[in-house]
Amino acid sequence: MRLISCSATGASLSSLTLAFLLLLPCHHVASILGQKSDSALTVVEDAEGGEGAGADEEEEVMVDLKVVKPTAQWQTLKPEEAVPAGSHVRLNLQTGQREVRLGEEQLKYWTQEHREREATQPTFSPDELKQAMKKIKEDLNPDSVASKYRPLEELKRDMAQLDLLIETDVQIMRRLLDQFNSSNSTTEQRLNILHELEYLVHQVDNAQTLCSMGGLQLILGGLNSSDVRLQESSAFVLGSALSSNPEVQVKAVESGALQMLLTALVTAQPLQVKKKVLFAVASLLRHFPYAQRNFLSHGGLQVLSELFRADGGGVLRTRVVTMLYDMISEKELISQTGLDPVLDASHEERVRQYSKVSLEGGLLENGWCSLVPQLLESTEHDYREKALRALLAMAPTCLNQYRSDSALLGSLLSLRDQYQEMVQSEMILGEENSYFAEIVDLIDALQVKMK
Ligand SMILES: *[C@@H]1O[C@H](CO)[C@@H](O)[C@H](O)[C@H]1NC(C)=O
Ligand SMILES: *[C@@H]1O[C@H](CO)[C@@H](O)[C@H](O)[C@H]1NC(C)=O
Ligand SMILES: *[C@@H]1O[C@H](CO)[C@@H](O)[C@H](O)[C@H]1NC(C)=O
C-alpha cells in the first residue's frame, strides 16, 4: 500500500526533515486504513490552503512513501520506504543500506491483545483522512498560518512523541535490562529477554552499550543461575557480545567473566550449556593474549581436557580441539608476520604479549598430544579434518609423542588409504580439488613431519 501526499516545501525545511516528519503521521494513517485499501490516496490542494503567503508559488512535491511491512528477516530499505514504529532498523555498515526487521516485541504486540482492538477500531472516513493529511501539510509548511503561530512548546511535544514512537536499540536494551533485573520477572520472561538481547548484541555498539548499562553483571549473574536454561542463554548472549568486540572482551575480563566461565565449564551439566559456555570462552580469548594467559594460568587447558575426555559424541571434542588450534595458530601468525615495526608500532607489543602465552607446557602436562589423535577415530570428516589441523599445529610440541603413538600412526595410514580412494572415485566423476584431497594433503603433511 502506498500513500501519496502533496506537500509544500518550505525553504527552511530540508527534504530529510520532511521525510522524517512525514514518516510517522503517514504510518498512523496507514495502519488505520489497514490492508483494506490498495488504492493510492492523493490529497489535493484546496482553496483554504491558498491563504498562506506565497501559496501560488508553492512548489508541489510528491512524497511517495511506501510503508514496508517488516518480516522476521532483515530486508533492505529503499530511500523512499518508511517503516512502522517499533521496527528494528539498522545500518548495514558493509553496504551502507538501511535494513529493517520486525522486532520480537512487535511480533508480540501484533499477536496479542492489540489484534482484536485493531479489528474493531473505527476507520477514518475519506474526509477525516483528508483533514489529517492537510494538517500534516500545514505542520510542514512554515509559511502556513497554522505553523507560523505554532507555539514552540507544542512543537517540542510533538518531537518528543516522535521519539517515543521510535524505540531505539538503546531504549529497548534499557527496558529489557530493567525487566530482567526486576524481581517480578519469571524465568520464561528472562529467557525471552536474553533471546532478544542475543540478537541485539551482534551489533558492536549495542554490545558496548549493554556493558555500560551494567548488563554484563546481570548476564554473568544469569550464568551463575541454578536454572540451566538461564545459564545456557546467558552464555549465548555473552559469547555473541564478546565476538569480535575488543571493548567488551576487556570489560568482561575486568568483571571476572573468565573465572565464572571456567567454573561454569566445569559445573554446567547438559551438553547444550557446555557448548554455549565454550562458545563464550572462545569468543573471550580470541585475539586477546592477556585473557589467554589468564585462561592458561587458571588451569584452562586442564578444564578443556576434562571436557574432551568426558565427551563421547565428538561435538564438544571438536570444538575444544578447534579452540586449541585457534590459539596456537593465532600466536604462530603473530610471530611469523614480519610487519614493518615503524608502520605498525603495536606489532612489537603484540609479539611481546603473545610471547607470554605459553601453551607448550600446558599441552604436554594435560596430555593433549595423545588426546587430539583420539578425535581421528570419529566417523565425521569434519571432525577428522579439525583434528588433523590441530595435530599439525601442535607438532612442534608433540612430535616425540606422535612418533611413539602407534595408534596414531595406524590411524593416519588407514585414513590416508580411505581418503585417497575417495579422491580417486571423485576424479573418475570429473571432480577436482575436493575436500577429500585436502584431507589427504593434511595427512601427508603430518606424515612428513613425523618421519
Ligand atoms: C511487581 O509487581 C507488582 C504488581 O504486579 C507491582 O506493584 C510492583 O511494583 C512490581 N515490582 C517491581 C520491582 O517491579
Ligand atoms: C538492578 O537492580 C538493582 C536494585 O534492585 C540496582 O541496584 C541495579 O543497578 C540494577 N541493575 C541494572 C543493570 O539495572
Ligand atoms: C554466583 O553464585 C555464588 C553462589 O551461589 C555466589 O556466591 C556468587 O556471588 C555469585 N556470583 C555472581 C557474580 O553472581
Short mmCIF file of C-alpha atoms and ligand atoms in Angstrom, two decimals:
data_model
loop_
_atom_site.label_atom_id
_atom_site.label_comp_id
_atom_site.label_asym_id
_atom_site.label_seq_id
_atom_site.Cartn_x
_atom_site.Cartn_y
_atom_site.Cartn_z
CA MET A 1 0.00 0.00 0.00
CA ARG A 2 1.31 3.47 -0.70
CA LEU A 3 0.21 6.87 0.39
CA ILE A 4 0.80 9.89 -1.70
CA SER A 5 0.56 13.27 -0.14
CA CYS A 6 1.08 16.60 -1.77
CA SER A 7 3.15 18.84 0.32
CA ALA A 8 4.67 22.23 0.09
CA THR A 9 8.30 22.53 0.91
CA GLY A 10 9.46 25.46 2.95
CA ALA A 11 12.86 26.80 2.24
CA SER A 12 13.97 26.17 5.81
CA LEU A 13 12.98 22.52 5.85
CA SER A 14 15.43 20.14 4.36
CA SER A 15 13.99 17.25 2.45
CA LEU A 16 15.45 14.93 5.05
CA THR A 17 13.45 16.51 7.84
CA LEU A 18 10.45 16.43 5.61
CA ALA A 19 10.76 12.72 5.02
CA PHE A 20 11.28 12.10 8.69
CA LEU A 21 8.29 14.11 9.79
CA LEU A 22 6.09 12.56 7.19
CA LEU A 23 7.05 9.05 8.05
CA LEU A 24 5.19 8.66 11.29
CA PRO A 25 1.96 10.50 10.65
CA CYS A 26 1.64 8.65 7.40
CA HIS A 27 2.14 5.44 9.18
CA HIS A 28 -0.71 6.22 11.50
CA VAL A 29 -2.93 6.74 8.58
CA ALA A 30 -1.59 3.61 7.00
CA SER A 31 -2.33 1.46 9.98
CA ILE A 32 -5.79 2.89 10.34
CA LEU A 33 -6.52 2.03 6.78
CA GLY A 34 -5.24 -1.44 7.39
CA GLN A 35 -5.00 -3.75 4.44
CA LYS A 36 -8.39 -2.87 3.16
CA SER A 37 -7.36 -0.37 0.58
CA ASP A 38 -4.71 -0.84 -2.01
CA SER A 39 -5.53 2.27 -3.95
CA ALA A 40 -3.28 5.26 -3.90
CA LEU A 41 -4.57 8.15 -1.91
CA THR A 42 -3.94 11.61 -3.18
CA VAL A 43 -4.70 14.74 -1.28
CA VAL A 44 -5.13 17.75 -3.47
CA GLU A 45 -4.72 21.37 -2.62
CA ASP A 46 -7.95 23.05 -1.68
CA ALA A 47 -8.97 26.67 -1.56
CA GLU A 48 -8.24 27.20 2.16
CA GLY A 49 -4.70 26.17 1.60
CA GLY A 50 -4.19 29.27 -0.51
CA GLU A 51 -4.30 31.64 2.46
CA GLY A 52 -0.69 31.25 3.34
CA ALA A 53 1.81 33.67 1.89
CA GLY A 54 3.28 32.60 -1.36
CA ALA A 55 0.82 29.79 -1.84
CA ASP A 56 0.77 30.38 -5.54
CA GLU A 57 4.46 29.81 -5.97
CA GLU A 58 4.30 26.77 -3.77
CA GLU A 59 6.32 24.05 -5.24
CA GLU A 60 4.41 20.84 -5.21
CA VAL A 61 6.40 17.89 -4.05
CA MET A 62 5.09 14.43 -4.30
CA VAL A 63 6.21 12.49 -1.31
CA ASP A 64 5.80 8.95 -2.33
CA LEU A 65 6.01 6.90 0.82
CA LYS A 66 5.91 3.19 0.67
CA VAL A 67 5.31 1.67 4.06
CA VAL A 68 7.27 -1.53 4.30
CA LYS A 69 5.88 -4.40 6.28
CA PRO A 70 8.81 -5.82 8.19
CA THR A 71 9.22 -9.57 8.47
CA ALA A 72 11.34 -11.67 10.80
CA GLN A 73 14.16 -11.44 8.24
CA TRP A 74 16.29 -8.37 7.58
CA GLN A 75 15.30 -6.60 4.39
CA THR A 76 16.98 -3.68 2.73
CA LEU A 77 15.11 -0.39 2.74
CA LYS A 78 14.96 1.82 -0.31
CA PRO A 79 15.34 5.56 0.36
CA GLU A 80 11.64 6.28 -0.18
CA GLU A 81 10.48 3.47 2.04
CA ALA A 82 9.14 4.00 5.54
CA VAL A 83 8.69 1.55 8.36
CA PRO A 84 6.13 1.23 11.13
CA ALA A 85 7.23 2.48 14.53
CA GLY A 86 8.86 -0.15 16.71
CA SER A 87 10.63 -1.88 13.84
CA HIS A 88 14.26 -2.69 14.29
CA VAL A 89 16.19 -0.60 11.81
CA ARG A 90 19.93 -0.92 11.44
CA LEU A 91 22.55 0.47 9.15
CA ASN A 92 24.42 -2.24 7.35
CA LEU A 93 27.96 -0.95 7.55
CA GLN A 94 29.12 -3.10 4.67
CA THR A 95 26.56 -1.88 2.16
CA GLY A 96 25.64 1.47 3.70
CA GLN A 97 21.98 0.46 3.33
CA ARG A 98 19.32 0.66 5.96
CA GLU A 99 17.73 -2.62 6.84
CA VAL A 100 14.57 -3.40 8.73
CA ARG A 101 13.35 -6.38 10.67
CA LEU A 102 10.29 -7.00 12.74
CA GLY A 103 11.21 -6.74 16.42
CA GLU A 104 10.26 -9.57 18.73
CA GLU A 105 8.35 -7.00 20.71
CA GLN A 106 6.44 -6.09 17.66
CA LEU A 107 5.52 -9.66 16.92
CA LYS A 108 4.07 -9.95 20.37
CA TYR A 109 2.38 -6.60 20.07
CA TRP A 110 0.57 -7.68 16.98
CA THR A 111 -0.26 -11.17 18.07
CA GLN A 112 -1.63 -10.39 21.49
CA GLU A 113 -4.33 -8.09 22.79
CA HIS A 114 -3.89 -5.45 20.10
CA ARG A 115 -5.10 -7.64 17.31
CA GLU A 116 -8.71 -7.71 18.46
CA ARG A 117 -8.72 -3.99 19.23
CA GLU A 118 -7.37 -3.18 15.83
CA ALA A 119 -10.15 -5.10 14.13
CA THR A 120 -12.88 -3.19 15.93
CA GLN A 121 -11.29 0.22 15.61
CA PRO A 122 -13.36 2.62 13.51
CA THR A 123 -11.69 3.54 10.28
CA PHE A 124 -11.25 7.10 9.13
CA SER A 125 -13.71 8.45 6.63
CA PRO A 126 -12.15 9.88 3.44
CA ASP A 127 -12.99 13.37 4.71
CA GLU A 128 -11.32 12.86 8.04
CA LEU A 129 -8.36 11.44 6.28
CA LYS A 130 -8.16 14.46 4.05
CA GLN A 131 -8.23 16.74 7.08
CA ALA A 132 -5.48 14.73 8.70
CA MET A 133 -3.31 14.92 5.64
CA LYS A 134 -3.92 18.62 5.35
CA LYS A 135 -2.89 19.05 8.95
CA ILE A 136 0.37 17.29 8.23
CA LYS A 137 0.91 19.54 5.29
CA GLU A 138 0.30 22.64 7.38
CA ASP A 139 2.67 21.47 10.02
CA LEU A 140 5.33 21.06 7.41
CA ASN A 141 4.76 24.33 5.69
CA PRO A 142 6.45 27.09 7.65
CA ASP A 143 4.58 29.71 5.64
CA SER A 144 1.15 28.44 6.51
CA VAL A 145 -0.83 30.40 9.06
CA ALA A 146 -1.14 27.49 11.40
CA SER A 147 2.53 26.74 11.72
CA LYS A 148 3.58 30.38 11.79
CA TYR A 149 1.92 30.81 15.16
CA ARG A 150 2.55 27.33 16.40
CA PRO A 151 3.94 27.56 19.91
CA LEU A 152 7.39 26.20 20.35
CA GLU A 153 6.25 24.10 23.26
CA GLU A 154 3.78 22.31 21.06
CA LEU A 155 6.46 21.55 18.52
CA LYS A 156 8.68 20.21 21.23
CA ARG A 157 5.91 18.00 22.50
CA ASP A 158 5.37 16.61 19.03
CA MET A 159 9.03 15.88 18.65
CA ALA A 160 9.01 14.08 21.98
CA GLN A 161 6.15 11.96 20.75
CA LEU A 162 8.09 11.05 17.67
CA ASP A 163 10.94 9.99 19.89
CA LEU A 164 8.61 7.80 21.88
CA LEU A 165 7.30 6.13 18.80
CA ILE A 166 10.70 5.11 17.57
CA GLU A 167 12.23 2.97 20.25
CA THR A 168 15.94 2.92 19.75
CA ASP A 169 18.08 -0.11 20.44
CA VAL A 170 19.42 1.71 23.49
CA GLN A 171 15.91 2.20 24.85
CA ILE A 172 15.00 -1.38 24.08
CA MET A 173 18.05 -2.64 25.94
CA ARG A 174 17.35 -0.38 28.92
CA ARG A 175 13.81 -1.71 29.12
CA LEU A 176 14.93 -5.33 28.72
CA LEU A 177 17.57 -4.96 31.42
CA ASP A 178 15.09 -3.37 33.81
CA GLN A 179 12.68 -6.22 33.20
CA PHE A 180 15.43 -8.79 33.60
CA ASN A 181 16.54 -7.17 36.84
CA SER A 182 13.03 -6.96 38.24
CA SER A 183 12.35 -9.48 40.96
CA ASN A 184 8.89 -9.88 39.44
CA SER A 185 10.13 -11.42 36.21
CA THR A 186 9.59 -15.12 35.67
CA THR A 187 12.22 -17.44 34.24
CA GLU A 188 10.30 -17.60 30.97
CA GLN A 189 10.34 -13.83 30.70
CA ARG A 190 14.03 -13.73 31.47
CA LEU A 191 14.70 -16.32 28.78
CA ASN A 192 12.79 -14.22 26.28
CA ILE A 193 14.74 -11.15 27.28
CA LEU A 194 18.05 -12.97 26.82
CA HIS A 195 16.86 -14.14 23.43
CA GLU A 196 16.22 -10.56 22.38
CA LEU A 197 19.48 -9.32 23.83
CA GLU A 198 21.39 -12.02 21.99
CA TYR A 199 20.01 -10.63 18.79
CA LEU A 200 20.83 -7.02 19.68
CA VAL A 201 24.42 -7.54 20.80
CA HIS A 202 25.54 -8.70 17.38
CA GLN A 203 25.90 -5.02 16.68
CA VAL A 204 29.22 -3.94 18.13
CA ASP A 205 27.98 -0.66 19.60
CA ASN A 206 24.93 -2.32 21.13
CA ALA A 207 27.12 -4.80 22.97
CA GLN A 208 29.25 -1.96 24.29
CA THR A 209 26.22 0.00 25.40
CA LEU A 210 24.88 -3.07 27.15
CA CYS A 211 28.10 -3.21 29.18
CA SER A 212 27.96 0.46 30.12
CA MET A 213 24.37 -0.05 31.30
CA GLY A 214 25.52 -2.70 33.75
CA GLY A 215 24.18 -5.51 31.59
CA LEU A 216 27.33 -7.56 31.85
CA GLN A 217 26.79 -8.06 35.58
CA LEU A 218 23.22 -9.19 35.04
CA ILE A 219 24.26 -11.66 32.35
CA LEU A 220 27.08 -13.02 34.45
CA GLY A 221 24.52 -13.43 37.20
CA GLY A 222 22.41 -15.44 34.76
CA LEU A 223 25.40 -17.63 34.06
CA ASN A 224 25.57 -18.27 37.79
CA SER A 225 21.89 -19.17 37.95
CA SER A 226 20.69 -22.55 39.14
CA ASP A 227 18.41 -22.80 36.13
CA VAL A 228 20.27 -24.47 33.27
CA ARG A 229 18.21 -22.72 30.61
CA LEU A 230 19.18 -19.36 32.06
CA GLN A 231 22.81 -20.49 32.16
CA GLU A 232 22.68 -21.54 28.54
CA SER A 233 21.01 -18.37 27.27
CA SER A 234 23.26 -16.12 29.35
CA ALA A 235 26.35 -17.83 27.98
CA PHE A 236 24.97 -17.40 24.47
CA VAL A 237 24.41 -13.66 24.96
CA LEU A 238 27.84 -13.30 26.48
CA GLY A 239 29.52 -15.19 23.61
CA SER A 240 27.74 -13.10 21.00
CA ALA A 241 28.55 -9.84 22.77
CA LEU A 242 32.21 -10.83 23.02
CA SER A 243 32.59 -11.90 19.39
CA SER A 244 34.94 -9.55 17.56
CA ASN A 245 34.34 -6.89 20.18
CA PRO A 246 37.59 -5.96 21.95
CA GLU A 247 35.95 -3.40 24.21
CA VAL A 248 33.51 -5.97 25.56
CA GLN A 249 36.29 -8.53 25.87
CA VAL A 250 38.23 -6.15 28.10
CA LYS A 251 35.20 -5.28 30.22
CA ALA A 252 34.33 -8.93 30.63
CA VAL A 253 37.79 -9.83 31.84
CA GLU A 254 37.69 -6.90 34.26
CA SER A 255 34.35 -8.16 35.55
CA GLY A 256 35.77 -11.58 36.34
CA ALA A 257 33.99 -13.30 33.46
CA LEU A 258 36.87 -15.66 32.79
CA GLN A 259 36.77 -17.30 36.21
CA MET A 260 32.99 -17.56 36.07
CA LEU A 261 33.07 -19.11 32.63
CA LEU A 262 35.69 -21.63 33.72
CA THR A 263 33.58 -22.53 36.74
CA ALA A 264 30.53 -22.89 34.53
CA LEU A 265 32.51 -25.07 32.13
CA VAL A 266 33.34 -27.44 34.97
CA THR A 267 29.95 -27.45 36.69
CA ALA A 268 27.46 -27.00 33.85
CA GLN A 269 25.71 -30.25 33.22
CA PRO A 270 23.79 -30.61 30.00
CA LEU A 271 25.82 -30.69 26.81
CA GLN A 272 23.87 -27.73 25.42
CA VAL A 273 25.02 -25.50 28.26
CA LYS A 274 28.64 -26.60 27.95
CA LYS A 275 28.56 -25.83 24.25
CA LYS A 276 27.37 -22.28 24.79
CA VAL A 277 29.81 -21.68 27.64
CA LEU A 278 32.62 -22.93 25.44
CA PHE A 279 31.48 -20.54 22.74
CA ALA A 280 31.68 -17.67 25.23
CA VAL A 281 35.16 -18.74 26.37
CA ALA A 282 36.40 -18.96 22.77
CA SER A 283 34.97 -15.51 22.00
CA LEU A 284 36.61 -14.07 25.09
CA LEU A 285 40.04 -15.49 24.26
CA ARG A 286 40.20 -14.70 20.56
CA HIS A 287 42.92 -12.16 19.75
CA PHE A 288 43.21 -11.34 23.44
CA PRO A 289 46.59 -12.57 24.70
CA TYR A 290 46.01 -11.21 28.20
CA ALA A 291 42.87 -13.32 28.59
CA GLN A 292 44.60 -16.32 27.06
CA ARG A 293 47.44 -16.12 29.53
CA ASN A 294 44.98 -15.92 32.40
CA PHE A 295 43.00 -18.78 30.98
CA LEU A 296 46.15 -20.91 30.96
CA SER A 297 47.26 -19.88 34.43
CA HIS A 298 43.80 -20.70 35.80
CA GLY A 299 44.03 -24.26 34.55
CA GLY A 300 42.00 -23.70 31.38
CA LEU A 301 43.78 -26.44 29.46
CA GLN A 302 43.05 -28.90 32.23
CA VAL A 303 39.37 -27.98 32.24
CA LEU A 304 39.28 -28.43 28.48
CA SER A 305 40.99 -31.80 28.70
CA GLU A 306 38.36 -32.97 31.19
CA LEU A 307 35.65 -31.83 28.78
CA PHE A 308 37.37 -33.69 25.99
CA ARG A 309 37.63 -36.89 27.97
CA ALA A 310 34.01 -36.74 29.10
CA ASP A 311 32.58 -36.14 25.64
CA GLY A 312 31.81 -39.33 23.76
CA GLY A 313 29.85 -37.80 20.92
CA GLY A 314 32.61 -35.70 19.46
CA VAL A 315 30.76 -32.38 19.13
CA LEU A 316 32.38 -30.90 22.18
CA ARG A 317 35.71 -32.61 21.46
CA THR A 318 35.82 -30.97 18.06
CA ARG A 319 35.04 -27.56 19.46
CA VAL A 320 37.69 -27.92 22.15
CA VAL A 321 40.29 -29.03 19.59
CA THR A 322 39.34 -26.16 17.29
CA MET A 323 39.83 -23.76 20.16
CA LEU A 324 43.32 -25.14 20.80
CA TYR A 325 44.10 -24.88 17.11
CA ASP A 326 42.94 -21.27 17.03
CA MET A 327 45.08 -20.31 20.00
CA ILE A 328 48.19 -21.99 18.64
CA SER A 329 47.84 -20.64 15.11
CA GLU A 330 46.96 -17.15 16.31
CA LYS A 331 50.24 -16.98 18.19
CA GLU A 332 52.12 -18.53 15.27
CA LEU A 333 50.75 -15.94 12.90
CA ILE A 334 51.79 -13.05 15.10
CA SER A 335 55.35 -14.28 15.40
CA GLN A 336 55.59 -15.01 11.67
CA THR A 337 54.27 -11.77 10.27
CA GLY A 338 57.24 -9.54 9.64
CA LEU A 339 55.31 -6.32 9.83
CA ASP A 340 57.26 -3.15 9.47
CA PRO A 341 57.74 -2.07 13.08
CA VAL A 342 57.75 1.56 12.02
CA LEU A 343 54.46 1.28 10.22
CA ASP A 344 52.88 -0.86 12.87
CA ALA A 345 54.08 0.33 16.22
CA SER A 346 51.80 -2.00 18.13
CA HIS A 347 53.26 -5.07 16.46
CA GLU A 348 56.14 -5.29 18.89
CA GLU A 349 53.75 -5.05 21.81
CA ARG A 350 51.57 -7.76 20.32
CA VAL A 351 54.57 -10.05 19.90
CA ARG A 352 55.59 -9.32 23.48
CA GLN A 353 52.13 -10.17 24.82
CA TYR A 354 51.79 -13.34 22.83
CA SER A 355 55.22 -14.47 23.99
CA LYS A 356 53.72 -14.61 27.50
CA VAL A 357 51.05 -17.02 26.33
CA SER A 358 52.84 -20.25 26.89
CA LEU A 359 50.84 -23.13 25.53
CA GLU A 360 53.53 -25.80 25.19
CA GLY A 361 53.82 -26.70 28.86
CA GLY A 362 50.08 -26.98 29.29
CA LEU A 363 49.66 -29.10 26.18
CA LEU A 364 52.24 -31.60 27.41
CA GLU A 365 51.09 -31.54 31.01
CA ASN A 366 47.45 -32.25 30.24
CA GLY A 367 48.11 -35.00 27.75
CA TRP A 368 46.90 -33.14 24.67
CA CYS A 369 49.49 -34.83 22.45
CA SER A 370 47.70 -38.13 22.94
CA LEU A 371 44.16 -36.75 23.33
CA VAL A 372 43.81 -34.98 19.99
CA PRO A 373 44.70 -38.13 17.97
CA GLN A 374 41.61 -39.78 19.52
CA LEU A 375 39.41 -37.42 17.55
CA LEU A 376 40.64 -39.11 14.36
CA GLU A 377 38.59 -42.14 15.39
CA SER A 378 35.43 -40.18 14.71
CA THR A 379 33.47 -41.07 11.60
CA GLU A 380 32.82 -37.41 10.73
CA HIS A 381 35.06 -36.00 8.00
CA ASP A 382 34.79 -32.57 9.53
CA TYR A 383 35.93 -33.74 12.98
CA ARG A 384 38.87 -35.59 11.45
CA GLU A 385 39.87 -32.54 9.45
CA LYS A 386 39.84 -30.37 12.57
CA ALA A 387 41.89 -32.98 14.42
CA LEU A 388 44.46 -33.12 11.62
CA ARG A 389 44.84 -29.35 11.57
CA ALA A 390 45.32 -29.26 15.33
CA LEU A 391 47.81 -32.13 15.19
CA LEU A 392 49.85 -30.21 12.65
CA ALA A 393 49.73 -27.04 14.73
CA MET A 394 50.80 -28.97 17.84
CA ALA A 395 53.55 -30.89 16.04
CA PRO A 396 56.45 -28.70 17.26
CA THR A 397 55.46 -29.57 20.85
CA CYS A 398 54.22 -33.11 20.38
CA LEU A 399 56.43 -34.64 17.70
CA ASN A 400 58.18 -37.09 20.01
CA GLN A 401 54.88 -38.36 21.36
CA TYR A 402 53.33 -38.65 17.90
CA ARG A 403 56.26 -40.80 16.76
CA SER A 404 55.78 -43.28 19.54
CA ASP A 405 51.97 -43.33 19.24
CA SER A 406 51.29 -46.49 17.28
CA ALA A 407 47.53 -45.87 17.27
CA LEU A 408 48.11 -42.51 15.61
CA LEU A 409 50.46 -44.00 13.03
CA GLY A 410 47.89 -46.68 12.24
CA SER A 411 45.04 -44.17 12.00
CA LEU A 412 46.97 -41.98 9.60
CA LEU A 413 47.79 -44.91 7.32
CA SER A 414 44.25 -46.19 7.12
CA LEU A 415 42.72 -42.73 6.80
CA ARG A 416 45.10 -41.89 4.00
CA ASP A 417 44.07 -45.03 2.10
CA GLN A 418 40.42 -44.28 2.70
CA TYR A 419 40.56 -40.66 1.53
CA GLN A 420 42.88 -41.46 -1.38
CA GLU A 421 40.29 -43.93 -2.61
CA MET A 422 37.53 -41.34 -2.29
CA VAL A 423 39.62 -38.82 -4.21
CA GLN A 424 40.14 -41.42 -6.97
CA SER A 425 36.45 -42.11 -7.35
CA GLU A 426 35.75 -38.41 -7.40
CA MET A 427 38.30 -37.93 -10.16
CA ILE A 428 36.51 -40.58 -12.21
CA LEU A 429 33.40 -38.43 -11.84
CA GLY A 430 35.39 -35.45 -13.08
CA GLU A 431 35.74 -33.59 -9.79
CA GLU A 432 38.94 -31.88 -8.80
CA ASN A 433 40.29 -30.08 -5.77
CA SER A 434 37.90 -31.84 -3.49
CA TYR A 435 37.57 -31.63 0.25
CA PHE A 436 38.89 -35.18 0.50
CA ALA A 437 42.03 -34.24 -1.42
CA GLU A 438 42.56 -31.50 1.15
CA ILE A 439 42.37 -34.08 3.93
CA VAL A 440 44.90 -36.27 2.10
CA ASP A 441 47.22 -33.25 1.93
CA LEU A 442 46.87 -32.70 5.68
CA ILE A 443 47.71 -36.35 6.37
CA ASP A 444 50.71 -36.16 4.04
CA ALA A 445 51.98 -33.03 5.75
CA LEU A 446 51.70 -34.69 9.13
CA GLN A 447 53.45 -37.84 7.96
CA VAL A 448 56.31 -35.78 6.54
CA LYS A 449 56.77 -34.09 9.91
CA MET A 450 56.74 -37.44 11.71
CA LYS A 451 59.39 -39.08 9.51
C1 LIG B 1 5.87 -6.28 41.00
O1 LIG B 1 4.53 -6.40 40.59
C2 LIG B 1 3.61 -5.63 41.37
C3 LIG B 1 2.21 -5.90 40.87
O2 LIG B 1 2.17 -6.93 39.93
C4 LIG B 1 3.95 -4.16 41.30
O3 LIG B 1 3.09 -3.42 42.10
C5 LIG B 1 5.39 -3.95 41.74
O4 LIG B 1 5.76 -2.61 41.56
C6 LIG B 1 6.32 -4.83 40.94
N1 LIG B 1 7.66 -4.71 41.49
C7 LIG B 1 8.72 -4.49 40.74
C8 LIG B 1 10.02 -4.42 41.42
O5 LIG B 1 8.65 -4.32 39.53
C1 LIG B 2 19.31 -4.00 39.24
O1 LIG B 2 18.58 -3.62 40.40
C2 LIG B 2 19.37 -3.16 41.47
C3 LIG B 2 18.45 -2.82 42.63
O2 LIG B 2 17.33 -3.61 42.63
C4 LIG B 2 20.14 -1.93 41.05
O3 LIG B 2 20.99 -1.51 42.09
C5 LIG B 2 20.99 -2.25 39.82
O4 LIG B 2 21.64 -1.08 39.36
C6 LIG B 2 20.12 -2.82 38.72
N1 LIG B 2 20.99 -3.22 37.62
C7 LIG B 2 20.76 -2.87 36.35
C8 LIG B 2 21.75 -3.29 35.35
O5 LIG B 2 19.77 -2.23 36.00
C1 LIG B 3 27.47 -16.89 41.98
O1 LIG B 3 26.87 -17.77 42.91
C2 LIG B 3 27.60 -17.93 44.10
C3 LIG B 3 26.89 -18.97 44.95
O2 LIG B 3 25.54 -19.03 44.72
C4 LIG B 3 27.70 -16.59 44.82
O3 LIG B 3 28.44 -16.72 45.99
C5 LIG B 3 28.36 -15.58 43.88
O4 LIG B 3 28.40 -14.32 44.49
C6 LIG B 3 27.63 -15.50 42.58
N1 LIG B 3 28.34 -14.64 41.68
C7 LIG B 3 27.75 -13.72 40.92
C8 LIG B 3 28.63 -12.88 40.08
O5 LIG B 3 26.54 -13.59 40.86
#
